[in-house]
Amino acid sequence: DSGVTQTPKHLITATGQRVTLRCSPRSGDLSVYWYQQSLDQGLQFLIQYYNGEERAKGNILERFSAQQFPDLHSELNLSSLELGDSALYFCASSIPRDNEQFFGPGTRLTVL
Amino acid sequence: GQNIDQPTEMTATEGAIVQINCTYQTSGFNGLFWYQQHAGEAPTFLSYNVLDGLEEKGRFSSFLSRSKGYSYLLLKELQMKDSASYLCAVWDNYGQNFVFGPGTRLSVLP
């Protein structure tokens, strides 16, 4: 158990819909990272937040957005869902000035 | 652009040593990471290299040569539980982006 929690564990929805994935980092971790992992694309970095501010932006689509709240939990919003958005979405956290990221168990999103 | 290459699959025997190579091309290198991922599970951090040389951590070691754009992960005294995918990732300071390789699936046989 890494100490990072993600909800829900599984999510099944339809094309065109919008969903929100939630992540609670380990106690004391200020950075939160979001990743997408699909079979054909491997692990893709989406976005990083540090203490509420966006720090780095990777391959995140415009239909996706994220935020980190004052209590440091983070949400990833996915809208206008397409079949190709079906994937495992991981959240990870780390403490300041540390390169080790701790991954949550992931949310498996299925878009039908 | 950014590109990371790793072998797709490797097989080794329990108790042996295996080396998983990773080559990368990136515009603003600022560190290389190795992660282990068992099927159906989240990745777990193994190592981080930002300077040239070898970093040793128990049975696992990671090497980096920045001039060659090359790294390897060395696993000694292989155990069955080491059967997993090993992901090489580079932090690109220019693009402010983590770039992951496709992963190497390692099978450890008895």
XYZ file of N, CA, C and O in Angstrom, chain B:
440
model
N 12.575 16.457 -30.394
C 11.562 15.504 -29.989
C 12.057 14.624 -28.871
O 13.177 14.745 -28.400
N 11.197 13.735 -28.431
C 11.543 12.833 -27.341
C 11.304 11.407 -27.801
O 10.299 11.111 -28.428
N 12.233 10.539 -27.473
C 12.087 9.149 -27.855
C 12.839 8.278 -26.871
O 13.969 8.597 -26.488
N 12.199 7.208 -26.435
C 12.847 6.264 -25.528
C 12.654 4.866 -26.078
O 11.529 4.496 -26.452
N 13.736 4.105 -26.129
C 13.679 2.739 -26.629
C 14.117 1.747 -25.574
O 15.093 1.989 -24.854
N 13.391 0.645 -25.501
C 13.729 -0.464 -24.612
C 13.380 -1.746 -25.352
O 12.471 -1.743 -26.193
N 14.045 -2.849 -25.012
C 13.612 -4.117 -25.609
C 12.205 -4.446 -25.120
O 11.831 -4.121 -23.993
N 11.440 -5.094 -25.958
C 10.047 -5.384 -25.622
C 9.938 -6.486 -24.579
O 9.165 -6.373 -23.627
N 10.724 -7.540 -24.773
C 10.648 -8.678 -23.863
C 12.025 -9.245 -23.597
O 12.904 -9.188 -24.457
N 12.202 -9.786 -22.386
C 13.432 -10.490 -22.032
C 13.058 -11.679 -21.151
O 12.053 -11.630 -20.424
N 13.893 -12.700 -21.235
C 13.693 -13.884 -20.408
C 15.006 -14.209 -19.714
O 16.073 -14.085 -20.314
N 14.921 -14.592 -18.439
C 16.124 -14.955 -17.697
C 15.758 -16.046 -16.697
O 14.573 -16.324 -16.461
N 16.788 -16.636 -16.121
C 16.603 -17.760 -15.205
C 16.748 -17.296 -13.765
O 17.557 -16.405 -13.463
N 15.981 -17.900 -12.896
C 16.064 -17.620 -11.468
C 17.508 -17.726 -10.985
O 18.216 -18.662 -11.348
N 17.952 -16.705 -10.217
C 19.306 -16.707 -9.691
C 20.320 -16.027 -10.591
O 21.435 -15.722 -10.165
N 19.934 -15.763 -11.825
C 20.856 -15.162 -12.792
C 20.868 -13.640 -12.657
O 20.221 -13.054 -11.776
N 21.642 -13.001 -13.558
C 21.714 -11.540 -13.642
C 21.151 -11.128 -14.996
O 21.419 -11.786 -16.013
N 20.384 -10.052 -15.020
C 19.856 -9.562 -16.292
C 20.065 -8.059 -16.373
O 19.990 -7.349 -15.359
N 20.348 -7.585 -17.573
C 20.548 -6.144 -17.810
C 19.504 -5.666 -18.807
O 19.421 -6.195 -19.923
N 18.733 -4.677 -18.430
C 17.705 -4.112 -19.301
C 18.196 -2.740 -19.748
O 18.444 -1.858 -18.923
N 18.336 -2.575 -21.049
C 18.877 -1.329 -21.595
C 17.782 -0.341 -21.969
O 16.648 -0.728 -22.286
N 18.152 0.927 -21.947
C 17.236 2.007 -22.311
C 18.041 3.084 -23.013
O 19.078 3.526 -22.486
N 17.621 3.475 -24.201
C 18.258 4.607 -24.875
C 17.225 5.705 -25.042
O 16.031 5.422 -25.240
N 17.684 6.932 -24.953
C 16.746 8.037 -25.007
C 17.295 9.193 -25.814
O 18.508 9.363 -25.954
N 16.368 9.987 -26.347
C 16.723 11.245 -27.002
C 15.756 12.281 -26.458
O 14.533 12.109 -26.562
N 16.275 13.329 -25.850
C 15.410 14.362 -25.320
C 16.139 15.690 -25.349
O 17.360 15.734 -25.283
N 15.388 16.775 -25.412
C 16.002 18.086 -25.597
C 16.476 18.709 -24.288
O 17.388 19.514 -24.278
N 15.890 18.312 -23.184
C 16.255 18.947 -21.919
C 16.345 17.944 -20.782
O 15.598 18.019 -19.820
N 17.267 17.006 -20.899
C 17.368 15.903 -19.933
C 17.571 16.426 -18.516
O 18.440 17.253 -18.252
N 16.763 15.892 -17.601
C 16.940 16.246 -16.198
C 16.607 15.067 -15.310
O 15.884 15.204 -14.331
N 17.120 13.907 -15.672
C 16.952 12.751 -14.796
C 16.285 11.584 -15.486
O 15.430 11.759 -16.352
N 16.732 10.386 -15.105
C 16.165 9.154 -15.665
C 15.691 8.254 -14.538
O 16.366 8.111 -13.524
N 14.529 7.693 -14.718
C 13.872 6.886 -13.694
C 13.646 5.478 -14.212
O 13.418 5.267 -15.402
N 13.675 4.531 -13.293
C 13.249 3.163 -13.587
C 12.107 2.803 -12.633
O 12.183 3.069 -11.423
N 11.061 2.202 -13.221
C 9.921 1.749 -12.450
C 9.679 0.270 -12.750
O 9.921 -0.201 -13.855
N 9.155 -0.423 -11.755
C 8.719 -1.809 -11.930
C 7.194 -1.832 -11.888
O 6.586 -1.149 -11.058
N 6.601 -2.591 -12.788
C 5.148 -2.701 -12.786
C 4.728 -4.143 -13.001
O 4.929 -4.703 -14.080
N 4.124 -4.747 -11.972
C 3.545 -6.072 -12.117
C 2.207 -5.936 -12.815
O 1.520 -4.912 -12.709
N 1.836 -6.985 -13.530
C 0.610 -6.971 -14.322
C -0.589 -6.610 -13.454
O -0.802 -7.193 -12.385
N -1.351 -5.618 -13.905
C -2.555 -5.218 -13.187
C -2.318 -4.363 -11.962
O -3.266 -4.054 -11.229
N -1.058 -3.977 -11.730
C -0.753 -3.176 -10.543
C -0.164 -1.826 -10.937
O 0.125 -1.573 -12.096
N 0.013 -0.959 -9.949
C 0.610 0.349 -10.191
C 2.128 0.231 -10.289
O 2.721 -0.681 -9.719
N 2.756 1.153 -10.999
C 4.229 1.170 -11.034
C 4.797 1.476 -9.657
O 4.198 2.212 -8.874
N 5.980 0.912 -9.380
C 6.699 1.263 -8.156
C 8.088 1.756 -8.533
O 8.731 1.213 -9.438
N 8.528 2.778 -7.840
C 9.803 3.423 -8.122
C 10.960 2.493 -7.782
O 10.983 1.856 -6.732
N 11.949 2.433 -8.698
C 13.143 1.641 -8.428
C 14.369 2.526 -8.241
O 15.153 2.332 -7.318
N 14.569 3.482 -9.184
C 15.806 4.257 -9.112
C 15.678 5.566 -9.870
O 14.780 5.739 -10.708
N 16.604 6.470 -9.559
C 16.698 7.766 -10.230
C 18.163 8.077 -10.452
O 18.963 7.980 -9.522
N 18.514 8.423 -11.691
C 19.883 8.845 -12.015
C 19.826 10.198 -12.707
O 19.035 10.372 -13.642
N 20.664 11.115 -12.253
C 20.766 12.390 -12.965
C 22.221 12.662 -13.360
O 22.468 13.384 -14.316
N 23.157 12.040 -12.650
C 24.582 12.149 -12.994
C 25.069 10.820 -13.556
O 24.495 9.766 -13.273
N 26.137 10.878 -14.337
C 26.713 9.663 -14.912
C 27.196 8.728 -13.813
O 27.711 9.172 -12.789
N 27.029 7.445 -14.062
C 27.574 6.471 -13.130
C 26.543 5.472 -12.696
O 25.432 5.390 -13.241
N 26.938 4.683 -11.723
C 26.141 3.560 -11.253
C 25.557 3.870 -9.877
O 26.263 4.317 -8.984
N 24.261 3.605 -9.735
C 23.590 3.729 -8.444
C 23.158 2.340 -8.030
O 22.454 1.664 -8.784
N 23.576 1.901 -6.850
C 23.245 0.553 -6.409
C 22.260 0.605 -5.259
O 22.388 1.409 -4.334
N 21.286 -0.318 -5.336
C 20.235 -0.361 -4.321
C 19.840 -1.816 -4.141
O 18.933 -2.317 -4.793
N 20.552 -2.492 -3.254
C 20.250 -3.909 -3.025
C 20.564 -4.739 -4.256
O 21.641 -4.641 -4.833
N 19.583 -5.534 -4.691
C 19.812 -6.393 -5.866
C 19.721 -5.616 -7.174
O 20.053 -6.132 -8.232
N 19.246 -4.365 -7.095
C 19.043 -3.577 -8.315
C 20.100 -2.474 -8.401
O 20.421 -1.825 -7.412
N 20.605 -2.257 -9.617
C 21.535 -1.152 -9.875
C 21.079 -0.457 -11.150
O 20.539 -1.112 -12.050
N 21.339 0.834 -11.227
C 21.010 1.558 -12.460
C 22.206 2.405 -12.860
O 22.868 3.007 -12.023
N 22.458 2.415 -14.156
C 23.616 3.118 -14.719
C 23.130 4.158 -15.707
O 22.141 3.953 -16.421
N 23.847 5.276 -15.763
C 23.504 6.346 -16.715
C 24.758 6.876 -17.404
O 25.776 7.117 -16.747
N 24.651 7.058 -18.723
C 25.655 7.801 -19.480
C 24.906 8.884 -20.249
O 24.197 8.591 -21.229
N 25.023 10.112 -19.821
C 24.293 11.206 -20.465
C 24.825 11.490 -21.869
O 24.049 11.800 -22.773
N 26.119 11.365 -22.060
C 26.690 11.658 -23.385
C 26.213 10.651 -24.424
O 26.076 10.991 -25.602
N 25.921 9.444 -23.988
C 25.458 8.403 -24.925
C 23.934 8.289 -24.928
O 23.388 7.533 -25.736
N 23.249 8.986 -24.055
C 21.793 8.859 -24.000
C 21.410 7.427 -23.674
O 20.515 6.849 -24.306
N 22.068 6.866 -22.660
C 21.948 5.425 -22.410
C 21.880 5.150 -20.920
O 22.584 5.769 -20.114
N 21.022 4.200 -20.569
C 20.922 3.741 -19.197
C 20.681 2.239 -19.205
O 20.211 1.675 -20.206
N 21.036 1.588 -18.122
C 20.608 0.207 -17.951
C 20.214 -0.034 -16.510
O 20.685 0.625 -15.592
N 19.338 -1.017 -16.358
C 18.931 -1.506 -15.046
C 19.472 -2.916 -14.921
O 19.242 -3.746 -15.799
N 20.203 -3.155 -13.852
C 20.815 -4.467 -13.628
C 20.113 -5.137 -12.452
O 20.029 -4.546 -11.365
N 19.619 -6.317 -12.687
C 18.953 -7.069 -11.623
C 19.778 -8.321 -11.339
O 20.006 -9.143 -12.221
N 20.195 -8.459 -10.087
C 21.017 -9.606 -9.707
C 20.182 -10.604 -8.920
O 19.125 -10.250 -8.364
N 20.699 -11.830 -8.845
C 20.048 -12.892 -8.048
C 18.540 -12.910 -8.296
O 17.734 -12.782 -7.380
N 18.209 -13.050 -9.562
C 16.810 -12.962 -9.966
C 15.910 -13.898 -9.190
O 16.263 -15.061 -8.926
N 14.725 -13.371 -8.861
C 13.703 -14.161 -8.179
C 12.461 -14.182 -9.058
O 12.272 -13.303 -9.906
N 11.623 -15.183 -8.823
C 10.406 -15.294 -9.631
C 9.566 -14.026 -9.535
O 8.950 -13.601 -10.525
N 9.573 -13.402 -8.376
C 8.748 -12.193 -8.185
C 9.255 -10.994 -8.992
O 8.578 -9.965 -9.074
N 10.446 -11.123 -9.588
C 10.967 -10.051 -10.436
C 10.328 -10.055 -11.825
O 10.566 -9.135 -12.630
N 9.535 -11.078 -12.111
C 8.802 -11.104 -13.384
C 7.818 -9.943 -13.380
O 6.892 -9.887 -12.563
N 8.036 -8.999 -14.292
C 7.255 -7.751 -14.316
C 7.677 -6.965 -15.547
O 8.599 -7.359 -16.264
N 7.013 -5.841 -15.757
C 7.472 -4.885 -16.765
C 8.350 -3.838 -16.089
O 8.068 -3.426 -14.956
N 9.394 -3.431 -16.791
C 10.316 -2.423 -16.281
C 10.271 -1.215 -17.217
O 10.526 -1.340 -18.411
N 9.905 -0.090 -16.640
C 9.694 1.133 -17.421
C 10.832 2.109 -17.188
O 11.176 2.406 -16.045
N 11.395 2.585 -18.276
C 12.414 3.629 -18.237
C 11.688 4.943 -18.540
O 10.829 4.992 -19.430
N 11.999 5.998 -17.793
C 11.335 7.288 -18.010
C 12.349 8.411 -17.858
O 13.262 8.328 -17.031
N 12.152 9.452 -18.648
C 13.059 10.596 -18.621
C 12.267 11.856 -18.319
O 11.161 12.039 -18.850
N 12.805 12.687 -17.463
C 12.206 14.001 -17.219
C 12.837 14.989 -18.190
O 14.051 15.191 -18.181
N 11.990 15.565 -19.019
C 12.439 16.534 -20.012
C 12.190 17.926 -19.457
O 11.047 18.369 -19.379
N 13.263 18.594 -19.068
C 13.135 19.909 -18.449
C 12.631 20.956 -19.432
O 11.952 21.911 -19.059
N 12.954 20.773 -20.702
C 12.570 21.751 -21.724
C 11.065 21.726 -21.931
O 10.404 22.756 -21.941
N 10.534 20.517 -22.072
C 9.089 20.385 -22.286
C 8.306 20.236 -20.999
O 7.079 20.154 -21.026
N 9.032 20.193 -19.862
C 8.387 19.986 -18.556
C 7.458 18.766 -18.654
O 6.241 18.859 -18.430
N 8.052 17.628 -18.974
C 7.253 16.458 -19.296
C 8.014 15.201 -18.910
O 9.220 15.104 -19.118
N 7.284 14.236 -18.328
C 7.844 12.900 -18.137
C 7.578 12.104 -19.401
O 6.444 12.061 -19.867
N 8.596 11.464 -19.925
C 8.406 10.622 -21.105
C 8.780 9.200 -20.727
O 9.896 8.957 -20.251
N 7.851 8.285 -20.945
C 8.081 6.888 -20.585
C 8.405 6.061 -21.818
O 7.840 6.284 -22.898
N 9.272 5.104 -21.646
C 9.509 4.118 -22.681
C 8.373 3.116 -22.710
O 7.511 3.121 -21.832
N 8.377 2.224 -23.696
C 7.287 1.258 -23.851
C 7.307 0.165 -22.796
O 6.334 -0.563 -22.637
N 8.405 0.050 -22.059
C 8.516 -0.979 -21.032
C 9.112 -2.262 -21.575
O 8.949 -2.597 -22.756
N 9.829 -2.971 -20.710
C 10.397 -4.275 -21.033
C 9.745 -5.307 -20.140
O 9.824 -5.201 -18.914
N 9.107 -6.302 -20.762
C 8.475 -7.351 -19.976
C 9.491 -8.452 -19.704
O 9.978 -9.100 -20.633
N 9.833 -8.627 -18.435
C 10.821 -9.622 -18.024
C 10.123 -10.852 -17.471
O 9.255 -10.734 -16.591
N 10.487 -11.985 -17.991
C 9.983 -13.258 -17.462
C 11.144 -13.997 -16.815
O 12.173 -14.218 -17.461
N 10.975 -14.358 -15.546
C 11.995 -15.123 -14.833
C 11.506 -16.557 -14.750
O 10.431 -16.837 -14.215
N 12.323 -17.461 -15.293
C 11.950 -18.880 -15.355
C 12.696 -19.674 -14.288
O 13.824 -19.335 -13.945
N 12.061 -20.717 -13.776
C 12.729 -21.541 -12.742
C 13.892 -22.338 -13.316
O 13.975 -22.552 -14.510
